[in-house]
Amino acid sequence: MLNSDSMYNPEHLLMLAEQARKNAYCKYSGFAVGTALLTESGVIYTGCNIENSSYPVGICAERVAFGKALSDGHRKFKAIAIAGAPEQEKKTVFCPPCGMCRQFMSEFCEDDFEIILSDKIYQMKDLLPVRFEL
Ligand code: THU
């Protein structure tokens, strides 16, 4: 967890996601993902993917960052940066969130929640336009 007293800075979030990617535990897929999640109150949580020998038990980097923030009591979020690439590569590639993570994030995010990828900044409403809600 980092305290961010600076303004919302997408490039800074992407840099933190790239750093967090170094902690990925991805021995089965070899694909390392890092995330940096900014809460509405300005706190930043990072995450990485954590795989498991029982493959479905593994968790994506997005849900790790959200889990850390949610378990500290945060419920409102501004943006997440996602950086992914094969583990040995230094330069990251376009890495959009999987469908399960889109639904997971949707529970806690407004339509204008920002998803910072390598090419541009998307909004929740772009990546999950018709949402399931109970
Ligand atoms: N993965 C993520 O962590 N986030 C994504 O947005 C896409 C996929 C992980 C899951 C798995 O550990 C690896 O990348 C390959 O699918």
Coordinates of C-alpha atoms and ligand atoms in Angstrom, one line a residue:
M1 CA 0.0 0.0 0.0
L2 CA 1.3 3.4 -0.9
N3 CA -0.1 6.8 0.0
S4 CA -0.5 9.1 -2.9
D5 CA -0.6 12.8 -2.1
S6 CA -0.1 13.7 -5.8
M7 CA -2.9 14.1 -8.3
Y8 CA -4.2 11.2 -10.4
N9 CA -1.3 10.3 -12.7
P10 CA -1.9 7.5 -15.1
E11 CA 1.8 7.2 -16.1
H12 CA 2.8 6.8 -12.5
L13 CA 0.2 4.1 -12.0
L14 CA 1.5 2.2 -15.1
M15 CA 5.0 2.4 -13.7
L16 CA 3.9 1.0 -10.4
A17 CA 2.0 -1.8 -12.2
E18 CA 5.2 -2.6 -14.1
Q19 CA 7.1 -2.8 -10.8
A20 CA 4.4 -5.0 -9.2
R21 CA 4.6 -7.3 -12.2
K22 CA 8.1 -8.4 -11.0
N23 CA 6.4 -10.2 -8.1
A24 CA 4.1 -12.3 -10.3
Y25 CA 4.0 -16.0 -9.4
C26 CA 3.3 -17.4 -12.9
K27 CA 5.3 -20.6 -13.2
Y28 CA 2.5 -22.3 -15.2
S29 CA 1.6 -19.8 -17.8
G30 CA 4.8 -17.8 -17.9
F31 CA 2.7 -14.6 -18.3
A32 CA 3.4 -12.0 -15.7
V33 CA 0.8 -9.3 -14.9
G34 CA 1.1 -6.3 -12.5
T35 CA -1.6 -3.8 -11.5
A36 CA -1.8 -0.5 -9.6
L37 CA -5.2 0.5 -8.2
L38 CA -6.0 4.0 -7.1
T39 CA -8.7 4.4 -4.5
E40 CA -11.0 7.5 -4.5
S41 CA -9.2 8.7 -1.3
G42 CA -5.8 8.6 -3.1
V43 CA -4.3 5.3 -1.8
I44 CA -2.6 3.0 -4.3
Y45 CA -2.6 -0.8 -4.0
T46 CA -0.6 -3.0 -6.3
G47 CA -1.2 -6.6 -7.3
C48 CA 0.3 -9.4 -9.4
N49 CA -1.1 -12.7 -10.7
I50 CA -0.6 -15.7 -8.4
E51 CA -0.9 -19.0 -10.1
N52 CA -1.4 -22.5 -8.6
S53 CA -0.6 -26.1 -9.5
S54 CA -4.4 -26.6 -9.5
Y55 CA -4.8 -24.1 -12.4
P56 CA -8.3 -22.6 -11.7
V57 CA -7.2 -21.7 -8.1
G58 CA -4.9 -19.0 -9.5
I59 CA -5.9 -15.4 -9.3
C60 CA -5.4 -12.5 -11.6
A61 CA -3.4 -9.4 -10.7
E62 CA -6.5 -7.2 -10.8
R63 CA -8.4 -9.1 -8.2
V64 CA -5.3 -9.3 -6.0
A65 CA -5.1 -5.4 -5.9
F66 CA -8.9 -5.1 -5.4
G67 CA -8.8 -7.7 -2.6
K68 CA -6.0 -5.8 -0.8
A69 CA -7.9 -2.5 -1.0
L70 CA -11.3 -4.0 -0.2
S71 CA -10.0 -5.8 2.9
D72 CA -8.6 -2.5 4.1
G73 CA -12.1 -1.0 3.9
H74 CA -11.9 0.9 0.6
R75 CA -15.1 0.8 -1.5
K76 CA -14.6 3.5 -4.1
F77 CA -12.1 3.5 -6.9
K78 CA -10.8 5.9 -9.5
A79 CA -8.5 3.9 -11.8
I80 CA -6.4 0.7 -12.3
A81 CA -3.3 0.3 -14.5
I82 CA -2.5 -3.1 -15.9
A83 CA 0.9 -4.2 -17.2
G84 CA 1.4 -7.7 -18.6
A85 CA 3.9 -9.6 -20.8
P86 CA 5.7 -13.0 -20.9
E87 CA 7.8 -13.2 -17.8
Q88 CA 11.2 -12.9 -19.4
E89 CA 10.2 -9.8 -21.4
K90 CA 11.0 -6.3 -19.9
K91 CA 8.6 -4.5 -22.2
T92 CA 4.9 -5.1 -21.5
V93 CA 2.2 -5.7 -24.1
F94 CA -1.5 -4.8 -24.5
C95 CA -3.1 -6.7 -21.6
P96 CA -6.9 -6.1 -21.3
P97 CA -8.6 -7.5 -18.2
C98 CA -10.2 -10.9 -18.5
G99 CA -14.0 -11.2 -18.3
M100 CA -14.0 -12.5 -14.7
C101 CA -12.0 -9.5 -13.6
R102 CA -14.3 -7.1 -15.5
Q103 CA -17.3 -8.5 -13.6
F104 CA -15.4 -8.4 -10.3
M105 CA -14.4 -4.8 -10.8
S106 CA -17.8 -3.8 -12.0
E107 CA -19.2 -4.6 -8.5
F108 CA -17.2 -1.6 -7.0
C109 CA -16.8 0.7 -10.0
E110 CA -18.8 3.4 -11.7
D111 CA -19.1 3.7 -15.5
D112 CA -16.2 6.3 -15.5
F113 CA -13.7 4.1 -13.6
E114 CA -10.5 4.2 -15.7
I115 CA -8.6 1.2 -16.9
I116 CA -5.1 2.2 -18.0
L117 CA -3.7 -0.1 -20.6
S118 CA -0.5 0.1 -22.7
D119 CA -2.3 1.8 -25.7
K120 CA -4.8 4.2 -24.0
I121 CA -7.1 4.8 -21.1
Y122 CA -10.5 3.0 -21.3
Q123 CA -13.5 3.4 -19.0
M124 CA -15.5 0.7 -17.3
K125 CA -18.5 1.4 -19.6
D126 CA -16.2 0.7 -22.7
L127 CA -15.0 -2.7 -21.4
L128 CA -18.2 -3.9 -19.8
P129 CA -21.0 -2.0 -21.5
V130 CA -24.0 -4.1 -20.4
R131 CA -23.5 -5.1 -16.8
F132 CA -25.1 -7.8 -14.7
E133 CA -26.4 -6.4 -11.4
L134 CA -28.7 -8.0 -8.8
Ligands
THU1 N1 -4.0 -12.6 -16.0 C1 -4.1 -11.5 -15.1 O1 -3.5 -11.5 -14.0 N2 -4.8 -10.5 -15.5 C2 -5.4 -10.3 -16.7 O2 -6.0 -9.3 -17.0 C3 -5.3 -11.4 -17.7 C4 -4.6 -12.7 -17.3 C5 -3.2 -13.7 -15.6 C6 -3.9 -15.0 -15.2 C7 -2.8 -16.0 -15.5 O3 -2.0 -16.1 -14.3 C8 -2.0 -15.5 -16.6 O4 -2.3 -14.1 -16.6 C9 -2.2 -16.1 -17.9 O5 -3.6 -16.1 -18.2

